[in-house]
mmCIF file of C-alpha atoms in Angstrom:
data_model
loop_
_atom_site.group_PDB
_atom_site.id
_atom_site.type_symbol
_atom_site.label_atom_id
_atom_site.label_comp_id
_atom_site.label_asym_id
_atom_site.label_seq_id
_atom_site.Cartn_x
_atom_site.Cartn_y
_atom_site.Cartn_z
ATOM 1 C CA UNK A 1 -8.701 -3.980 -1.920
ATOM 2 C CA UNK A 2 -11.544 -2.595 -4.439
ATOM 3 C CA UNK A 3 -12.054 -3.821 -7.363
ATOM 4 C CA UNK A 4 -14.288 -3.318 -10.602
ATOM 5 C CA UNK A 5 -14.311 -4.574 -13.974
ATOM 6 C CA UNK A 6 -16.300 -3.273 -17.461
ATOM 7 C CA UNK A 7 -16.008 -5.010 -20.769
ATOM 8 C CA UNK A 8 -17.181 -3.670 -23.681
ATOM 9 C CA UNK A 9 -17.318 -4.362 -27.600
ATOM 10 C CA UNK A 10 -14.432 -3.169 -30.357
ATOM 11 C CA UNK A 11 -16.675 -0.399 -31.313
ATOM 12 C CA UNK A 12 -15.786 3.479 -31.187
ATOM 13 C CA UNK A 13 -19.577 3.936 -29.737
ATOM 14 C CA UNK A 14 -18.251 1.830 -26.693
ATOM 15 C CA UNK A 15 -15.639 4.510 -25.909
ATOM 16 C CA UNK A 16 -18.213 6.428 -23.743
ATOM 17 C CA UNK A 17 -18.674 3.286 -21.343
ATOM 18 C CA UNK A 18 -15.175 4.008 -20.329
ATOM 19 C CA UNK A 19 -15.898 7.298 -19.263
ATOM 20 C CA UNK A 20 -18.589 6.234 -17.098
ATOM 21 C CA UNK A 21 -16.356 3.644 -15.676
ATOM 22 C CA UNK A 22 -13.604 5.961 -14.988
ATOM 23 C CA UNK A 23 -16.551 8.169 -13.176
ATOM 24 C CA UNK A 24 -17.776 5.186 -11.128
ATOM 25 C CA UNK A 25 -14.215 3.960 -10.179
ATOM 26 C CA UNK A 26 -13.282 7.602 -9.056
ATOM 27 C CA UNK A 27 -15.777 7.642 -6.334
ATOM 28 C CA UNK A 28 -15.718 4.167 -5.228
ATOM 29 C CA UNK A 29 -11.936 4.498 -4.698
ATOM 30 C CA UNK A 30 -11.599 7.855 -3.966
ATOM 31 C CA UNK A 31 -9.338 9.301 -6.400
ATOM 32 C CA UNK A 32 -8.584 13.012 -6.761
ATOM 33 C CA UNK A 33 -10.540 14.958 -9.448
ATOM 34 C CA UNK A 34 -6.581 16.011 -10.594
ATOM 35 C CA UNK A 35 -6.347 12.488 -11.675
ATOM 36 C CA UNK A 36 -9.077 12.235 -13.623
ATOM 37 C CA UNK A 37 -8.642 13.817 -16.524
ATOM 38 C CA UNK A 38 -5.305 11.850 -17.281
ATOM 39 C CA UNK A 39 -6.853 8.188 -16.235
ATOM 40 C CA UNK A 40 -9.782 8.838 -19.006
ATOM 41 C CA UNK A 41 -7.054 9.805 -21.776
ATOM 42 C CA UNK A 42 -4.539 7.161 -20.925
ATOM 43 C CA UNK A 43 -7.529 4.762 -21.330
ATOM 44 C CA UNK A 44 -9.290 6.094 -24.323
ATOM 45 C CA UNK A 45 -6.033 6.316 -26.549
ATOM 46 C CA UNK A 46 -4.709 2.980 -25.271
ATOM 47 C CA UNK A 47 -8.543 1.102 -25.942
ATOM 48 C CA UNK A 48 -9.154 3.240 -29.294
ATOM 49 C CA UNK A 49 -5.345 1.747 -31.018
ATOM 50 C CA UNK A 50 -7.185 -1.483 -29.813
ATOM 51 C CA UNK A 51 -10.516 -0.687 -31.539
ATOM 52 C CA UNK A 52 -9.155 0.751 -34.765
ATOM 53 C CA UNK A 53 -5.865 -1.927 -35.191
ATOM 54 C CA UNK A 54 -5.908 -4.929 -32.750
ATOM 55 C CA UNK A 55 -8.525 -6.612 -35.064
ATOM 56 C CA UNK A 56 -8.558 -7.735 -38.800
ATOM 57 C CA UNK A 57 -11.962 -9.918 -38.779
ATOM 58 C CA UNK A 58 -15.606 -8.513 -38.930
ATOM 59 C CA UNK A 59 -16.538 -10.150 -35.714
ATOM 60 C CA UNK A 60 -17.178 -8.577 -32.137
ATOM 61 C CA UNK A 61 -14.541 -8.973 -29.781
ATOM 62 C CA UNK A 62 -14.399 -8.095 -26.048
ATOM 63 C CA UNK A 63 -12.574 -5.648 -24.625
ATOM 64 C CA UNK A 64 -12.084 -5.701 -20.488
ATOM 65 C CA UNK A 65 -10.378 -3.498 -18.545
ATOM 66 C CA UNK A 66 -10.116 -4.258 -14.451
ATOM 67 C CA UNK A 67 -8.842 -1.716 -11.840
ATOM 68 C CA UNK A 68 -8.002 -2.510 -8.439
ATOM 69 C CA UNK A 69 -7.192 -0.396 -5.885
ATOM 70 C CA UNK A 70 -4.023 -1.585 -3.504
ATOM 71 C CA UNK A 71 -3.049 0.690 -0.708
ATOM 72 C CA UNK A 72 -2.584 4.372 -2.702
ATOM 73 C CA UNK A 73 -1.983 2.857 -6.588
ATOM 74 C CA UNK A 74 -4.510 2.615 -8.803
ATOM 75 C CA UNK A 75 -3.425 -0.782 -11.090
ATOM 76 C CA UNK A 76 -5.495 -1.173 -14.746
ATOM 77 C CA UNK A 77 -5.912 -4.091 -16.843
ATOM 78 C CA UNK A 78 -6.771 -3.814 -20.060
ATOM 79 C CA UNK A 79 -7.233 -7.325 -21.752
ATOM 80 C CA UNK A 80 -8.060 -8.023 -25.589
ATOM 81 C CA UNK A 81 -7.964 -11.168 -28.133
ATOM 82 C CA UNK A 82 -6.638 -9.003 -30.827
ATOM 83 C CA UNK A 83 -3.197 -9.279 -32.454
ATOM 84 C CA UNK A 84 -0.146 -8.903 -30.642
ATOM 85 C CA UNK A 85 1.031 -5.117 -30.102
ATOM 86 C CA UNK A 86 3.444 -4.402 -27.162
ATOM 87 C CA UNK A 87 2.684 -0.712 -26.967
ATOM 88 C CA UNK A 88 6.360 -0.491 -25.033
ATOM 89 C CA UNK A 89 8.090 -0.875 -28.276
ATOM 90 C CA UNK A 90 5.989 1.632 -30.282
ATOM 91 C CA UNK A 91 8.062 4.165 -31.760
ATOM 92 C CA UNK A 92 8.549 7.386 -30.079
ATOM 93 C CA UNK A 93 6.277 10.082 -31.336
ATOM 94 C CA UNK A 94 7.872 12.212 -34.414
ATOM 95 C CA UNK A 95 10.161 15.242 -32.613
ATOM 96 C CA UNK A 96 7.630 16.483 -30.314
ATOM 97 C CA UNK A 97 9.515 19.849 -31.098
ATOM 98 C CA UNK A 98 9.547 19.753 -34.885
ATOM 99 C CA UNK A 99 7.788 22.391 -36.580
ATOM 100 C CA UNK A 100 4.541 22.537 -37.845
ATOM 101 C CA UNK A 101 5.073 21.121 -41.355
ATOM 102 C CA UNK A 102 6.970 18.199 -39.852
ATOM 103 C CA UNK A 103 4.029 17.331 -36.894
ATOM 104 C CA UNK A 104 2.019 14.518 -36.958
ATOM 105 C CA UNK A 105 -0.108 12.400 -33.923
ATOM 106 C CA UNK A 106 0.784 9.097 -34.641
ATOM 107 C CA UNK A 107 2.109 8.091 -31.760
ATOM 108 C CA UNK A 108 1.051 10.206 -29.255
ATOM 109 C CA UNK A 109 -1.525 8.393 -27.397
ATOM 110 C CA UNK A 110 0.906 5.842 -26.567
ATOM 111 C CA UNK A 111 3.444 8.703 -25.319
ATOM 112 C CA UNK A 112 -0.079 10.268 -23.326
ATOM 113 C CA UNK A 113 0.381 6.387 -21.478
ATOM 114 C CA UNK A 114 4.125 6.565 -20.657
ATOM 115 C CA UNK A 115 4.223 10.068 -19.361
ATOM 116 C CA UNK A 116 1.217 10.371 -17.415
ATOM 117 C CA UNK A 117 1.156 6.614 -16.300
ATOM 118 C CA UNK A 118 3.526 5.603 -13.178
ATOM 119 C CA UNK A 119 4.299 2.216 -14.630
ATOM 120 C CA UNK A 120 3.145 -0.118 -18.008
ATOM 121 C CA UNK A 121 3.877 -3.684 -18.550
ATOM 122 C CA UNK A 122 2.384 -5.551 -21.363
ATOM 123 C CA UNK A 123 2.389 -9.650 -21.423
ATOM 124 C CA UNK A 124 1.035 -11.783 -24.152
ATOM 125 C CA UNK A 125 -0.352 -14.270 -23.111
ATOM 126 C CA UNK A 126 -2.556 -17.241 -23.968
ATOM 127 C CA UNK A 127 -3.255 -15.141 -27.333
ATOM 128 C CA UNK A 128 -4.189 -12.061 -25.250
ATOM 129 C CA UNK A 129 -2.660 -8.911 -25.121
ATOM 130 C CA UNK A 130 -2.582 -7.728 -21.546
ATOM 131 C CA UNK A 131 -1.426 -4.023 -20.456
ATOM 132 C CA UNK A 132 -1.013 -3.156 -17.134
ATOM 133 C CA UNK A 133 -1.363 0.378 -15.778
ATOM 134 C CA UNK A 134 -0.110 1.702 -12.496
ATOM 135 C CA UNK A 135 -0.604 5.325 -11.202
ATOM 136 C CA UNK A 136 -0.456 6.538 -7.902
ATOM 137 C CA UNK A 137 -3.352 8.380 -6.669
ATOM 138 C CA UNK A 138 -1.733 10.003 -3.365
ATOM 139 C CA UNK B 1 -19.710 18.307 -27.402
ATOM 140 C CA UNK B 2 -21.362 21.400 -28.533
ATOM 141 C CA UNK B 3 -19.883 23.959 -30.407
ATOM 142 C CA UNK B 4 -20.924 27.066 -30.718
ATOM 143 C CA UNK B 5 -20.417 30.060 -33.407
ATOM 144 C CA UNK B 6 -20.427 33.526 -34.094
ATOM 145 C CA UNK B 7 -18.691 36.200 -36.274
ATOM 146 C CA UNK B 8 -17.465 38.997 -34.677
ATOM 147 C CA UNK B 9 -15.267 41.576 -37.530
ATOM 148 C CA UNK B 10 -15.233 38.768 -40.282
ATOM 149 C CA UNK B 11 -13.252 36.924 -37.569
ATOM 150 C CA UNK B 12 -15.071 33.342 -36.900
ATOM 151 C CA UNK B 13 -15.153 32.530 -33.260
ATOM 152 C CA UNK B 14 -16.101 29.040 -32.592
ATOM 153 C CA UNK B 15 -16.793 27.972 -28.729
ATOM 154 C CA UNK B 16 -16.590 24.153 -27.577
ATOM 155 C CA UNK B 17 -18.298 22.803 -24.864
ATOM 156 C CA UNK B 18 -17.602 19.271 -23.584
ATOM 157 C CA UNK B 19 -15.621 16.948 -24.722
ATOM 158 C CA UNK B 20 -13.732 16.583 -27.959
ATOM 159 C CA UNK B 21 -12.935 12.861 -28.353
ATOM 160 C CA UNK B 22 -12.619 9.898 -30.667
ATOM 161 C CA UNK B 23 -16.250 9.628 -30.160
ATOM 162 C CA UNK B 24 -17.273 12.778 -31.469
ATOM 163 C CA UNK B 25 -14.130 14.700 -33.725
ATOM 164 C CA UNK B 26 -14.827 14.398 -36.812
ATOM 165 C CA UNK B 27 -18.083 16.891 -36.153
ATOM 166 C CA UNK B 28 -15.507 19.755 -35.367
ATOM 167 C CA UNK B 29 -13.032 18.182 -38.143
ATOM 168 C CA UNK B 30 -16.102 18.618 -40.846
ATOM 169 C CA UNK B 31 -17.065 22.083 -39.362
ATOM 170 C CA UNK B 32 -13.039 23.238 -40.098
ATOM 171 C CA UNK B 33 -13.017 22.038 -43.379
ATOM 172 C CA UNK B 34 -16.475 23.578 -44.692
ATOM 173 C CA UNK B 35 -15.342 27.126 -43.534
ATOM 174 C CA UNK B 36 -12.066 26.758 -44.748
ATOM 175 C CA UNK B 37 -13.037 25.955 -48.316
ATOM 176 C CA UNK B 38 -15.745 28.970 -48.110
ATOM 177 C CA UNK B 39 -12.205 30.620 -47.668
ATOM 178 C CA UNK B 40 -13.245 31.700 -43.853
ATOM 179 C CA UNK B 41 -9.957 31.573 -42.624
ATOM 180 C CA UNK B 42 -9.384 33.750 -39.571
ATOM 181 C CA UNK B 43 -10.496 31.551 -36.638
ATOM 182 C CA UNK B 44 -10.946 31.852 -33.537
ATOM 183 C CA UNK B 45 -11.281 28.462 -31.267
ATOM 184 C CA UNK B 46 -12.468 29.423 -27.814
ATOM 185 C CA UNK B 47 -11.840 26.530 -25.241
ATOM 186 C CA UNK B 48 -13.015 27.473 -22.353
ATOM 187 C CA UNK B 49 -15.386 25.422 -21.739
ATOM 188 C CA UNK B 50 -14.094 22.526 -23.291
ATOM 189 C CA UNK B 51 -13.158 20.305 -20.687
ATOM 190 C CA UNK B 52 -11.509 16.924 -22.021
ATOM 191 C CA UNK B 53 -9.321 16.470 -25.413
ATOM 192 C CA UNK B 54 -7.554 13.390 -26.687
ATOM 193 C CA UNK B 55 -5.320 13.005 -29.649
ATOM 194 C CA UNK B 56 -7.790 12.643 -32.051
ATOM 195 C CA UNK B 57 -8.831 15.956 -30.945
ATOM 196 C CA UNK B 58 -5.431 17.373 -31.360
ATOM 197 C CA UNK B 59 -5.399 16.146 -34.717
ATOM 198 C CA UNK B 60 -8.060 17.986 -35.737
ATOM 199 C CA UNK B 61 -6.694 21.418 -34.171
ATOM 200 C CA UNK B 62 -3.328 20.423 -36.403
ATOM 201 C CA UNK B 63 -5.113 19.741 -39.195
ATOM 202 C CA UNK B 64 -6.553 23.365 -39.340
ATOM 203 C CA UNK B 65 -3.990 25.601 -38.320
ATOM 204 C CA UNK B 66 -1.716 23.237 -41.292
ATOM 205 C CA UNK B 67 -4.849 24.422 -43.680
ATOM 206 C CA UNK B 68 -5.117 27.714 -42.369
ATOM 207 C CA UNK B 69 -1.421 28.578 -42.841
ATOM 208 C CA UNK B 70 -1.254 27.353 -45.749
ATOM 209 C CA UNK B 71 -4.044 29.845 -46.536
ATOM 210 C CA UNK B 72 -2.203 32.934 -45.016
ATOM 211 C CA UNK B 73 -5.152 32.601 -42.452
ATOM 212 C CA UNK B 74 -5.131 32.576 -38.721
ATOM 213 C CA UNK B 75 -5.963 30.113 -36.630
ATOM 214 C CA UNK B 76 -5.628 31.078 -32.773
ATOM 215 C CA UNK B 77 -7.050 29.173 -29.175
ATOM 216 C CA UNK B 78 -7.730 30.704 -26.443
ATOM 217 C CA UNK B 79 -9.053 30.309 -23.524
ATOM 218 C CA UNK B 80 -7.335 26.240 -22.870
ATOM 219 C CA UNK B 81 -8.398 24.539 -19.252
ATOM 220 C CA UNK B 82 -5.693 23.758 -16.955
ATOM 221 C CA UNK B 83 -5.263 20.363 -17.748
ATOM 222 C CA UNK B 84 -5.524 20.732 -21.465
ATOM 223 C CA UNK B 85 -2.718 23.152 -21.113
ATOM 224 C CA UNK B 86 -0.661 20.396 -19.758
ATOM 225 C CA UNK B 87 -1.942 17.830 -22.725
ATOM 226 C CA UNK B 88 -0.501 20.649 -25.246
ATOM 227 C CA UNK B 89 3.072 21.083 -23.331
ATOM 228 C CA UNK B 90 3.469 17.277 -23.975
ATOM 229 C CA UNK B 91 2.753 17.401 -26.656
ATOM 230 C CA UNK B 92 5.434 19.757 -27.902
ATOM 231 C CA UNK B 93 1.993 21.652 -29.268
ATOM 232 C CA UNK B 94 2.829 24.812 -27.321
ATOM 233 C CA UNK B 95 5.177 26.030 -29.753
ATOM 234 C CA UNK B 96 3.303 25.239 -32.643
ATOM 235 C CA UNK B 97 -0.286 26.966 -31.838
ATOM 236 C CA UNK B 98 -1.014 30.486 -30.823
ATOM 237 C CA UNK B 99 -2.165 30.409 -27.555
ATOM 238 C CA UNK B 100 -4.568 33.369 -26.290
ATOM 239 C CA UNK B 101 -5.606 33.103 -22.001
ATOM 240 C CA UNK B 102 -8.836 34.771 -23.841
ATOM 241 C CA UNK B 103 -10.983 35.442 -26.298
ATOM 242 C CA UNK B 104 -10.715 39.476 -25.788
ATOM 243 C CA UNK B 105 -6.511 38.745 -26.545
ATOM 244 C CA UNK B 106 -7.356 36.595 -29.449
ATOM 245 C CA UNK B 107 -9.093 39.294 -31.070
ATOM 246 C CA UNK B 108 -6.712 41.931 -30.317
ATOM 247 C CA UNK B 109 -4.221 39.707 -32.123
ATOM 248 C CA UNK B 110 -6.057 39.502 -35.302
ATOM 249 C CA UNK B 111 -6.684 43.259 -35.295
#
């Protein structure tokens, strides 16, 4: 099994970290260049909602997301002290074919995760918010 | 991200490079809005060499073309990567842009 781990601060700056991570786990485990594109989106919409809502104090807080490869899927973890937000019982995006007056994003990160992810779980646990990605990579 | 512009028959043609992120969007947000309220509103967005886009990209494309329209302007992309294209069909944004394969068809359309 491979494994790597980054944590990083609840700062928008940080965001580019996770690029180089996705970059670094690519090669290490061998994932298709197809892939990559959707693994950096799933994980910069899920960790930005984390930035931007998951905290209401002034202090830092760490942010750490773990992937493992076992066999061909790819599993993420993506762990923060923030408040509790099950991203599997977000709202659906507004009518993704409403009209242009009628359009609006909220939302669509999270649908980005469900429909380019195979699997998410979330657990909260010991006051952490834990989300679990799973996407095959073969 | 880098962004490039030019005019080409009062029709503004701006070029990204890179990636248009949460990191970086509200540069491309800012550049929208200052054209738009110098009533430059016939725009071109040529993506061909933009390679990554998250929602808070999109946003920023929705924002415009909402402006735009609202100006009796035009606001057309061209030019979208593979894998962008596939980030607009979920999107349901498909339907709502004009979508050009190039910049040459863009500018035919606002001829």
């Amino acid at each position: 099994m491979k494994k790597n781990k980054l944590i990083i601060k609840n700062n928008v700056s940080e965001l580019e970290k996770v690029s180089v991570f996705v970059e670094k786990i690519v090669k290490e485990f061998k994932i298709p260049d197809k892939l990559i594109f959707n693994i950096n989106l799933v994980l910069e919409e899920i960790i930005s909602n984390i930035i931007f809502y998951a905290f209401d104090d002034e202090s830092d807080h760490e942010i750490l997301i773990e992937a493992k490869l076992i066999e061909d899927d790819l599993h993420i973890l993506i762990k923060d002290d923030g408040k509790a937000f099950n991203l599997l019982d977000a709202p659906a995006p507004t009518d993704l074919n409403a009209g242009i007056d009628d359009r609006s994003i909220g939302g669509l990160g999270i649908h980005f995760a469900k429909t380019l992810m195979d699997n998410i779980d979330y657990k909260r646990e010991n006051d952490n918010n834990k989300i679990y990605l799973r996407k095959q990579i073969s | 991200m880098e962004i490039k512009k030019e005019k080409i028959n009062e029709i503004l043609v701006l070029e990204i490079n890179g990636r248009l992120d949460t990191t970086n969007y509200s540069e491309l947000d800012e550049i929208f809005a200052d054209h738009i309220s110098k009533n430059e509103i016939n725009i071109i967005v040529d993506c061909k060499n933009m390679d990554y886009i998250s929602s808070s990209g999109l946003r920023v494309f929705l924002t415009a073309l909402k402006k735009i329209n609202a100006a009796n302007g035009k606001f057309l992309l061209c030019g979208l990567q593979e894998t962008i294209q596939e980030i607009f069909k979920i999107s349901g944004f498909t339907s709502i842009f004009k979508i050009f394969d190039n910049q040459e068809e863009a500018l035919k359309e606002t001829s």
